[in-house]
Coordinates of C-alpha atoms and ligand atoms in Angstrom, one line a residue:
M1 CA -24.0 10.5 16.6
T2 CA -23.6 14.3 16.7
T3 CA -20.5 16.0 15.4
Q4 CA -19.6 17.1 19.0
Q5 CA -18.9 13.5 19.8
K6 CA -16.2 13.3 17.1
N7 CA -13.5 14.2 19.5
Y8 CA -10.4 12.7 18.0
V9 CA -8.2 13.0 14.9
M10 CA -6.1 10.2 13.4
A11 CA -2.7 10.9 11.9
L12 CA -1.2 8.4 9.5
D13 CA 2.6 8.9 9.5
L14 CA 4.0 6.7 6.7
G15 CA 7.7 7.1 7.1
T16 CA 10.8 5.6 5.6
T17 CA 11.5 3.2 8.5
G18 CA 8.0 2.4 9.5
N19 CA 4.3 3.2 9.4
R20 CA 2.4 4.6 12.3
A21 CA -1.2 5.6 13.2
I22 CA -1.6 8.0 16.1
I23 CA -4.8 9.2 17.6
F24 CA -4.9 12.7 19.1
D25 CA -7.6 13.9 21.4
H26 CA -9.3 17.3 21.4
T27 CA -6.6 18.8 23.7
G28 CA -3.9 17.8 21.1
A29 CA -2.5 15.1 23.4
I30 CA -1.7 11.6 22.1
A31 CA -4.4 9.1 23.0
G32 CA -2.6 6.1 21.5
Q33 CA -0.5 4.8 18.7
A34 CA 0.4 1.7 16.7
Y35 CA 3.6 1.3 14.7
K36 CA 5.2 -1.3 12.5
E37 CA 8.7 -1.2 11.1
L38 CA 8.8 -1.4 7.3
P39 CA 11.3 -3.9 5.7
Q40 CA 13.8 -2.2 3.4
S41 CA 15.0 -3.9 0.3
Y42 CA 18.4 -3.2 -1.2
P43 CA 18.4 -5.2 -4.5
Q44 CA 21.7 -3.7 -5.7
P45 CA 24.3 -1.3 -4.3
G46 CA 22.7 2.2 -4.1
W47 CA 19.2 0.9 -4.8
V48 CA 16.4 1.1 -2.1
E49 CA 12.9 -0.2 -2.6
H50 CA 9.7 -0.6 -0.5
D51 CA 6.8 -3.0 -1.2
P52 CA 3.8 -0.7 -1.6
K53 CA 1.4 -3.5 -0.7
H54 CA 3.3 -3.8 2.6
I55 CA 3.0 0.0 3.2
W56 CA -0.8 -0.2 2.7
D57 CA -1.3 -3.5 4.7
D58 CA 0.7 -2.0 7.6
T59 CA -1.3 1.3 7.4
K60 CA -4.6 -0.7 7.6
W61 CA -3.2 -2.8 10.5
A62 CA -2.0 0.4 12.4
M63 CA -5.4 2.1 12.0
K64 CA -7.3 -0.9 13.3
R65 CA -4.8 -1.6 16.0
V66 CA -4.8 1.8 17.5
L67 CA -8.6 1.9 17.6
A68 CA -8.7 -1.5 19.3
D69 CA -5.9 -0.7 21.8
T70 CA -7.5 2.7 22.9
G71 CA -11.1 1.5 22.7
I72 CA -11.9 4.6 20.7
S73 CA -14.6 4.0 18.1
A74 CA -14.1 4.8 14.4
E75 CA -17.2 6.9 14.6
S76 CA -15.5 9.3 17.0
I77 CA -12.7 10.1 14.6
A78 CA -13.5 13.5 13.1
A79 CA -10.8 13.4 10.4
I80 CA -7.6 11.7 9.1
G81 CA -4.4 13.6 8.4
L82 CA -1.8 11.9 6.2
T83 CA 1.9 12.6 6.2
V84 CA 4.5 10.6 4.3
Q85 CA 8.1 10.0 3.4
R86 CA 8.6 12.3 0.4
E87 CA 9.9 11.6 -3.2
T88 CA 9.4 7.9 -2.9
C89 CA 7.2 6.9 -5.9
L90 CA 5.5 4.1 -7.7
L91 CA 3.2 3.0 -10.6
W92 CA 0.1 0.8 -10.2
D93 CA -2.6 -0.7 -12.3
K94 CA -5.9 1.2 -11.7
T95 CA -8.0 -1.9 -12.4
T96 CA -6.3 -4.5 -10.2
G97 CA -4.8 -2.0 -7.7
K98 CA -1.5 -3.9 -8.0
P99 CA 1.8 -2.1 -8.0
I100 CA 3.7 -2.6 -11.3
H101 CA 7.1 -2.6 -9.5
P102 CA 8.2 -1.9 -5.9
A103 CA 8.3 1.7 -4.9
I104 CA 11.7 3.5 -5.5
V105 CA 12.7 5.1 -2.2
W106 CA 14.1 8.7 -1.9
Q107 CA 17.5 7.4 -1.0
D108 CA 17.8 5.3 -4.2
R109 CA 20.6 6.4 -6.5
R110 CA 19.9 4.2 -9.6
T111 CA 19.1 7.3 -11.7
A112 CA 22.3 9.2 -10.8
S113 CA 23.8 8.6 -14.3
F114 CA 20.6 9.8 -16.0
C115 CA 20.9 13.0 -13.9
K116 CA 24.5 13.4 -15.1
E117 CA 23.3 13.0 -18.7
L118 CA 20.6 15.7 -18.2
E119 CA 23.2 17.9 -16.5
A120 CA 25.6 17.5 -19.4
A121 CA 22.7 18.4 -21.8
G122 CA 22.3 21.7 -19.9
H123 CA 19.0 21.1 -18.0
V124 CA 20.2 22.1 -14.4
E125 CA 19.1 25.7 -14.5
E126 CA 15.8 25.0 -16.2
V127 CA 14.9 22.4 -13.6
Y128 CA 15.9 24.7 -10.8
D129 CA 13.9 27.6 -12.2
R130 CA 10.8 25.6 -12.7
T131 CA 10.8 23.4 -9.6
G132 CA 13.2 25.0 -7.1
L133 CA 15.1 21.7 -6.8
V134 CA 18.7 20.6 -7.6
L135 CA 18.7 18.1 -10.5
D136 CA 19.4 15.0 -8.4
A137 CA 18.3 11.4 -8.2
Y138 CA 16.8 12.1 -4.8
F139 CA 13.5 13.5 -6.4
S140 CA 10.7 11.5 -8.0
A141 CA 11.0 12.5 -11.7
T142 CA 13.9 10.4 -12.7
K143 CA 12.6 7.5 -10.6
L144 CA 9.2 7.6 -12.5
H145 CA 11.1 7.8 -15.8
W146 CA 13.0 4.6 -14.8
L147 CA 9.8 2.9 -13.7
L148 CA 8.0 3.7 -17.0
D149 CA 11.0 2.4 -18.9
W150 CA 11.0 -0.8 -16.8
A151 CA 7.2 -1.2 -17.3
K152 CA 7.6 -0.8 -21.1
Q153 CA 9.9 -3.8 -21.2
H154 CA 8.5 -6.0 -18.4
S155 CA 4.9 -5.3 -17.7
D156 CA 1.8 -6.1 -19.8
V157 CA -0.3 -3.3 -18.1
P158 CA -1.1 -0.8 -20.8
L159 CA 0.0 2.7 -20.2
E160 CA -3.6 4.0 -20.2
N161 CA -4.3 1.8 -17.2
M162 CA -1.3 3.1 -15.1
L163 CA -1.5 5.5 -12.2
A164 CA 1.6 7.2 -10.7
G165 CA 2.0 8.7 -7.3
T166 CA 4.1 9.4 -4.2
V167 CA 3.2 7.5 -1.0
D168 CA 0.5 9.9 0.0
T169 CA -1.3 9.3 -3.4
W170 CA -1.0 5.6 -3.1
A171 CA -2.3 5.6 0.5
L172 CA -5.2 8.0 -0.4
W173 CA -6.2 5.9 -3.4
N174 CA -6.3 2.8 -1.2
L175 CA -8.0 4.6 1.7
T176 CA -10.8 5.8 -0.6
G177 CA -11.3 2.3 -2.1
G178 CA -9.6 3.2 -5.4
K179 CA -11.7 6.3 -6.0
I180 CA -9.4 9.3 -5.4
H181 CA -6.1 9.9 -7.3
R182 CA -4.8 13.1 -5.7
T183 CA -1.8 14.6 -4.0
D184 CA -1.1 17.9 -2.2
H185 CA 1.2 20.7 -3.2
S186 CA 3.8 19.9 -0.5
N187 CA 4.4 16.4 -1.8
A188 CA 4.0 17.4 -5.4
S189 CA 6.7 20.0 -4.9
R190 CA 9.2 17.2 -4.2
T191 CA 8.7 15.3 -7.5
M192 CA 10.7 17.7 -9.7
L193 CA 7.6 17.8 -11.9
L194 CA 5.6 20.6 -10.2
N195 CA 6.0 24.2 -11.5
L196 CA 6.5 26.2 -8.3
E197 CA 4.9 29.3 -9.7
T198 CA 1.8 27.9 -11.4
Q199 CA 1.5 25.0 -8.9
K200 CA 0.6 22.7 -11.7
W201 CA 2.5 19.8 -13.3
D202 CA 5.0 21.4 -15.6
E203 CA 4.4 20.2 -19.2
K204 CA 7.9 20.9 -20.3
L205 CA 9.3 18.7 -17.5
L206 CA 6.8 15.9 -18.0
D207 CA 8.0 15.9 -21.5
L208 CA 11.7 16.0 -20.5
F209 CA 11.2 13.0 -18.2
G210 CA 8.9 11.2 -20.6
I211 CA 6.0 11.1 -18.2
P212 CA 2.4 11.2 -19.7
A213 CA 0.2 13.7 -17.9
H214 CA -2.7 11.3 -17.6
I215 CA -0.9 9.1 -15.1
M216 CA -0.2 11.9 -12.7
P217 CA -2.5 12.7 -9.7
E218 CA -4.6 15.8 -9.4
V219 CA -2.8 18.4 -7.2
Q220 CA -4.8 20.2 -4.5
S221 CA -4.3 22.2 -1.2
S222 CA -2.6 20.5 1.7
L223 CA -5.5 21.4 3.9
G224 CA -8.9 20.6 2.5
E225 CA -11.2 17.8 1.4
F226 CA -9.4 14.8 -0.2
G227 CA -12.3 12.4 0.0
V228 CA -13.6 9.9 2.6
T229 CA -12.3 6.5 3.5
D230 CA -14.2 3.5 2.0
A231 CA -16.8 2.3 4.6
S232 CA -15.5 -1.3 4.2
L233 CA -12.2 -0.2 5.9
L234 CA -13.4 0.9 9.4
G235 CA -17.1 0.5 9.1
V236 CA -17.7 4.3 8.7
E237 CA -16.6 6.9 6.2
I238 CA -13.9 9.3 7.7
P239 CA -12.8 12.4 5.8
V240 CA -9.2 12.8 4.9
T241 CA -8.6 16.6 5.4
A242 CA -4.9 17.2 5.4
I243 CA -1.9 15.8 3.5
F244 CA 1.7 16.9 4.0
G245 CA 5.2 15.7 3.2
D246 CA 6.8 14.7 6.5
Q247 CA 9.2 17.6 6.8
Q248 CA 6.4 20.1 6.0
A249 CA 4.1 18.5 8.5
A250 CA 6.8 19.0 11.2
L251 CA 7.2 22.7 10.2
Y252 CA 3.4 23.1 10.6
A253 CA 3.4 21.4 14.0
H254 CA 6.2 23.7 15.3
G255 CA 4.0 26.7 14.4
C256 CA 6.5 27.9 11.8
D257 CA 3.9 29.8 9.7
R258 CA 5.8 33.0 9.2
P259 CA 9.0 33.9 7.4
G260 CA 12.2 33.2 9.4
L261 CA 10.8 30.4 11.5
L262 CA 13.0 27.4 11.3
K263 CA 12.9 23.8 12.4
C264 CA 15.3 20.9 12.2
T265 CA 14.1 17.2 12.3
Y266 CA 17.0 14.9 13.4
G267 CA 16.0 11.5 12.2
T268 CA 17.9 9.1 9.9
G269 CA 18.8 12.3 7.9
A270 CA 18.4 15.8 9.2
F271 CA 16.1 18.3 7.5
L272 CA 16.2 22.1 8.1
V273 CA 13.2 23.9 6.8
V274 CA 12.5 27.6 7.1
N275 CA 9.2 29.3 6.2
T276 CA 9.7 32.0 3.6
G277 CA 6.1 33.2 3.4
A278 CA 4.0 33.8 0.3
D279 CA 7.1 34.4 -2.0
I280 CA 9.3 31.8 -3.5
A281 CA 12.8 32.4 -2.0
R282 CA 15.6 31.6 -4.4
S283 CA 18.8 30.3 -2.8
Q284 CA 22.3 31.3 -3.6
H285 CA 23.6 28.4 -1.7
R286 CA 22.0 25.3 -3.2
L287 CA 19.2 25.1 -0.7
L288 CA 15.9 23.8 -2.2
S289 CA 12.8 26.0 -2.7
T290 CA 9.7 24.1 -1.9
I291 CA 6.1 24.4 -0.9
A292 CA 5.5 24.2 2.8
W293 CA 1.7 23.9 2.5
T294 CA -1.3 25.4 0.7
Q295 CA -4.8 26.2 2.0
M296 CA -7.8 28.3 1.3
V297 CA -8.1 31.3 3.6
D298 CA -11.2 33.5 3.3
G299 CA -12.0 31.8 0.0
K300 CA -8.6 32.5 -1.5
P301 CA -5.7 30.1 -2.0
K302 CA -2.8 30.8 0.3
T303 CA 0.7 29.3 -0.1
D304 CA 3.5 29.1 2.4
Y305 CA 6.8 28.5 0.6
A306 CA 10.0 27.3 2.3
L307 CA 13.7 26.8 1.9
E308 CA 15.1 23.5 2.8
G309 CA 18.6 22.0 3.5
S310 CA 18.5 18.2 3.5
M311 CA 21.4 16.2 5.0
F312 CA 21.3 12.6 4.2
T313 CA 23.1 11.3 7.3
A314 CA 22.4 12.4 10.8
G315 CA 20.9 9.7 13.2
A316 CA 22.2 7.2 10.6
C317 CA 25.8 7.9 11.8
I318 CA 24.7 6.9 15.3
Q319 CA 23.2 3.7 13.9
W320 CA 26.4 3.1 12.1
L321 CA 28.4 3.5 15.4
R322 CA 26.0 1.0 17.0
D323 CA 25.4 -1.5 14.2
G324 CA 28.4 -1.0 11.8
L325 CA 31.2 -0.5 14.3
G326 CA 29.6 -1.9 17.5
I327 CA 31.3 0.8 19.6
I328 CA 28.0 1.7 21.4
K329 CA 25.2 -0.6 22.4
T330 CA 22.3 1.8 22.0
A331 CA 21.9 5.2 20.3
G332 CA 21.4 6.8 23.7
D333 CA 24.8 5.6 24.9
S334 CA 26.4 8.2 22.6
D335 CA 25.2 11.0 24.9
P336 CA 27.0 10.1 28.3
L337 CA 30.0 8.9 26.3
A338 CA 30.4 12.2 24.5
Q339 CA 29.9 14.1 27.8
S340 CA 32.6 12.0 29.5
V341 CA 35.4 13.9 27.7
P342 CA 35.9 17.6 27.8
D343 CA 36.5 18.0 24.1
N344 CA 36.8 16.0 20.9
G345 CA 40.6 15.4 21.4
G346 CA 41.3 16.8 18.0
A347 CA 39.1 14.3 16.2
Y348 CA 36.7 15.5 13.4
F349 CA 34.2 13.4 11.5
V350 CA 32.7 14.1 8.1
P351 CA 29.3 12.3 8.0
A352 CA 29.4 11.8 4.2
L353 CA 28.4 8.1 4.5
S354 CA 26.1 8.5 1.5
G355 CA 27.6 11.6 0.0
L356 CA 27.0 15.1 1.1
G357 CA 23.6 16.9 0.7
A358 CA 23.0 20.6 1.3
P359 CA 24.8 22.9 0.7
H360 CA 27.4 20.7 -1.1
W361 CA 25.4 18.2 -3.1
D362 CA 28.5 16.1 -3.6
M363 CA 27.5 12.4 -4.1
G364 CA 31.1 11.4 -4.6
A365 CA 32.1 12.6 -1.0
R366 CA 32.6 9.8 1.5
G367 CA 32.9 9.7 5.3
A368 CA 36.1 10.3 7.2
F369 CA 37.7 10.8 10.6
L370 CA 40.5 13.3 10.5
G371 CA 42.9 14.7 13.1
L372 CA 43.5 11.3 14.8
T373 CA 46.4 10.8 17.2
R374 CA 47.4 8.2 19.8
G375 CA 45.5 10.2 22.4
V376 CA 42.1 9.8 20.6
E377 CA 39.8 7.4 22.5
K378 CA 36.4 5.9 21.7
A379 CA 34.6 8.7 23.6
H380 CA 36.3 11.4 21.4
M381 CA 35.3 9.6 18.2
V382 CA 31.7 9.3 19.4
R383 CA 31.7 12.9 20.4
A384 CA 33.2 13.9 17.0
V385 CA 30.3 12.1 15.3
L386 CA 27.7 14.0 17.3
E387 CA 29.5 17.3 16.8
A388 CA 29.5 16.6 13.0
I389 CA 25.7 16.4 13.0
A390 CA 25.5 19.9 14.6
F391 CA 28.3 21.3 12.4
Q392 CA 26.3 20.2 9.3
A393 CA 23.2 22.0 10.6
R394 CA 25.3 25.2 11.2
E395 CA 26.4 25.1 7.5
V396 CA 22.8 25.1 6.4
V397 CA 21.7 27.8 9.0
E398 CA 24.5 30.0 7.6
A399 CA 23.2 29.4 4.1
I400 CA 19.6 30.2 5.2
N401 CA 20.8 33.4 7.0
S402 CA 22.5 34.6 4.0
D403 CA 19.7 33.7 1.6
C404 CA 17.0 35.2 3.8
G405 CA 18.9 38.3 5.0
T406 CA 17.6 38.2 8.6
P407 CA 19.4 35.9 11.0
I408 CA 17.5 33.0 12.5
K409 CA 16.8 33.6 16.2
T410 CA 15.7 30.1 17.5
L411 CA 15.9 26.6 16.2
K412 CA 12.9 24.3 16.9
V413 CA 13.8 20.6 16.9
D414 CA 12.2 17.2 16.7
G415 CA 13.0 13.6 15.6
G416 CA 14.7 10.7 17.4
A417 CA 18.2 12.1 17.7
C418 CA 17.1 15.3 19.5
N419 CA 16.7 13.1 22.6
N420 CA 20.4 13.5 22.8
D421 CA 21.2 16.3 25.3
F422 CA 24.8 16.6 24.3
L423 CA 23.9 17.1 20.7
M424 CA 21.2 19.7 21.5
Q425 CA 23.6 21.7 23.8
F426 CA 26.4 21.5 21.3
Q427 CA 23.9 22.6 18.6
A428 CA 23.0 25.7 20.6
D429 CA 26.7 26.4 21.2
V430 CA 27.7 26.1 17.6
L431 CA 24.8 28.1 16.3
G432 CA 24.9 30.7 19.1
I433 CA 21.1 30.7 19.4
P434 CA 18.6 28.8 21.6
V435 CA 17.4 25.3 20.6
E436 CA 13.9 24.5 21.6
R437 CA 12.9 20.9 22.2
P438 CA 9.1 20.1 22.6
A439 CA 7.9 17.4 24.9
V440 CA 6.3 15.5 22.0
L441 CA 9.0 14.6 19.4
D442 CA 6.5 13.2 16.9
A443 CA 6.1 16.6 15.3
T444 CA 5.4 15.0 11.9
A445 CA 2.3 13.1 13.0
Q446 CA 1.3 16.1 15.1
G447 CA 1.4 18.4 12.1
A448 CA -0.9 16.1 10.1
A449 CA -3.3 15.8 13.0
F450 CA -3.4 19.5 13.6
G451 CA -4.1 20.2 9.9
A452 CA -6.8 17.6 9.7
G453 CA -8.5 18.7 13.0
L454 CA -8.4 22.4 12.1
A455 CA -10.0 21.6 8.7
V456 CA -13.0 19.9 10.4
G457 CA -13.4 22.4 13.2
L458 CA -12.1 20.1 16.0
W459 CA -9.9 23.1 16.8
D460 CA -10.6 26.6 15.6
D461 CA -7.3 28.3 16.0
Y462 CA -3.9 27.2 14.6
H463 CA -1.8 29.4 16.9
T464 CA -3.6 28.2 20.0
I465 CA -3.2 24.5 19.2
V466 CA 0.5 24.8 18.3
G467 CA 1.1 27.3 21.2
D468 CA -0.3 24.8 23.7
R469 CA 2.4 22.2 22.9
P470 CA 4.6 21.9 26.0
I471 CA 8.3 22.6 25.6
D472 CA 10.5 20.0 27.3
K473 CA 13.7 22.1 27.3
T474 CA 15.3 25.1 25.8
F475 CA 19.1 24.8 25.3
E476 CA 20.8 28.2 25.5
P477 CA 24.3 28.8 24.1
S478 CA 26.8 28.1 27.0
V479 CA 30.4 28.8 27.9
G480 CA 31.3 26.2 25.4
A481 CA 30.0 28.3 22.5
A482 CA 33.3 30.0 21.6
S483 CA 35.3 26.9 21.2
A484 CA 32.4 25.1 19.4
Q485 CA 32.3 27.9 16.9
N486 CA 36.1 28.0 16.5
N487 CA 36.1 24.2 15.8
F488 CA 33.4 24.7 13.1
A489 CA 36.1 26.2 10.8
I490 CA 38.4 23.2 11.3
W491 CA 35.5 20.8 10.6
Q492 CA 34.7 22.7 7.3
D493 CA 38.3 22.2 6.4
A494 CA 37.9 18.4 7.0
V495 CA 34.8 18.4 4.8
G496 CA 36.8 19.9 1.9
R497 CA 39.2 17.0 2.1
T498 CA 36.5 14.4 1.6
K499 CA 34.9 15.8 -1.5
N500 CA 34.9 13.9 -4.9
W501 CA 36.4 10.9 -3.3
I502 CA 34.4 8.7 -5.7
V503 CA 34.6 9.9 -9.2
S504 CA 31.9 8.4 -11.4
Ligands
ADP601 P1 13.2 8.3 11.1 O1 11.9 9.0 11.2 O2 14.2 8.8 10.1 O3 13.1 6.8 11.1 P2 13.5 8.9 14.0 O4 13.0 10.3 14.2 O5 12.7 7.8 14.4 O6 14.0 8.7 12.5 O7 15.0 8.8 14.7 C1 15.7 7.7 14.6 C2 17.2 8.0 14.5 O8 17.6 8.8 15.7 C3 18.1 6.8 14.4 O9 19.0 7.1 13.3 C4 18.9 6.8 15.7 O10 20.2 6.4 15.5 C5 18.8 8.2 16.2 N1 18.7 8.3 17.7 C6 17.7 7.9 18.5 N2 18.0 8.2 19.8 C7 19.2 8.8 19.8 C8 20.0 9.4 20.8 N3 19.6 9.4 22.1 N4 21.2 10.0 20.4 C9 21.5 10.0 19.1 N5 20.8 9.5 18.1 C10 19.6 8.9 18.4

C-alpha cells in the first residue's frame, strides 16, 4: 500500500467521563467514532479514582469498534493523535504491566492537607516559579507522592520496577506494547514536576515530593514521533505522532497559535486557555502558566506557552440541576427555561459546588443561591445557574486581559455546554465580545487529529486545516449587554459571601 492511500487519522480522546476513538478523513471531517463511558469510583469523600486497566481496555475497544463500524482498514490510518484528561496519574509494574493502585483523578482532594503542610513550610512561591502552577492537590505531584507512600506500605513491587505516568504515558506504553515510556511537554507541564524554563523534570521538586527520577517518563515535543503501535493490536504498526493535554488540544484545534487568542471549553468544568507565545507569561491573578504545545520548526524546538483559568464546576452545575435537584429532565431543557423569563428575578448562584478555582483558588468556598424572594421561580434559578457559568468566565477573561495587557477580542468555544444558546448569548453579553461556536464541538479530538495528521504530511498547512473548520454561529453582544455587565458586579459580591465556608 502506498502512503497516498493512508487517508485517515485516528484521534484517541481519553477523557474524565469517557474514552473515545474518532477517525478524521483527509478533509478534516469526522468519518466515525466509538465512545464508552468510564466508571468513576469515589472510595471516600473527596477521593476520585479510575481503573487504568479499564481505560486501556476501553481504548482498545474504541479503536477496533470505530474501524469495524466505518469499514476503514487499519492500514489506511496514517497516524494516531492522543489527547487525555490531565493531571490524573498512576504507577505500574513494568514487568507485568499491572497498575499498582487505581489512578488518582485530577478532581481528587486527598492530598489537600499535604498541600497545606507544604504551604506552611513556605514552598508556594518556589513551586509557582518553577512550574507556573498554584500549589494545589489538583496537580499530579502530590498524588504521585501519595501513591509511592501507599506502595511502600502495601505493594511488593520493588521501586526499581515501577513506572509513573499521566494517562497519555499509560496509554502510549500500552499502545506500543510496553516499549515506550514517554509524555509530551503539555501533559508534563500539569504534573507540578516540570520546570517551565528548562522543560525538564525539576530535580528540586522531585526531591520535595519524594519522587525518584527513574520512574518518570521521558519528555518530548507534543508534535513528533512517539513510537508505533504494537502490530498485535490492529494488525499493523501505526505511528503515534501527537500527544496533548485535552485543553491544549482544543486550543490547537481552534487555531489559537498566536498570543492573545483565547478559547473556553465548557464541559464538566470550564477551562479558559490563552496562547501567550514563546514567552512564559506570569500572572498577577493566580492564573496558571503552562505549556500549550512544543514542536520542531525548521529543525529548532519551538514552544507555545499559555495562561489558563480552570473552573471546576460549569456543566456539572447543570448535571446537578438535573440529577441532584431533578428540576430539569435534560441538560438541554435549561436553555428554553432560562429564555422563558426576561431576567434572573434577582437570583444569583455561586457555582462553588467543589470549591472555587481560578482566580480565587478557595477550596473552602461552597455553592449558594442569593437574592431569593417569593417572586423567584424555577426558571429564574435555572437562569441564575447558567448566568453564573458565564460570570465565572468573565472573571477569568478580566484576569487574562490585565495579565496580557491587550484585551481579548473574540472567545472561541467548544464542549458540551456550549450547545446552550442562552449561555452563549449571555456569555457574549457579559464579556462584550463575540463568541464563536464551531460546527464540530469535539475540539479536543480534532486538535489531536490535526497535530498527528500534520506530523505525517496528511495535511501540509496548519492554518488551512484549522481555517477550514465551519463556524456554526457567532454570538454578538446584544441589547442585553449593559444589564448583564451590571449584574456581574452583584454576582461578584455574592461570590465574596461564599468564601471560606468550610474551614479545614
Ligand atoms: P466532559 O468532556 O467534561 O465530560 P462534555 O464536553 O461532554 O464534558 O459536556 C458535558 C457537560 O455539558 C455536562 O456537564 C452537561 O451537563 C453539559 N451540557 C450538555 N448539554 C448542555 C446544554 N444544552 N446546556 C447546558 N449544559 C449542557
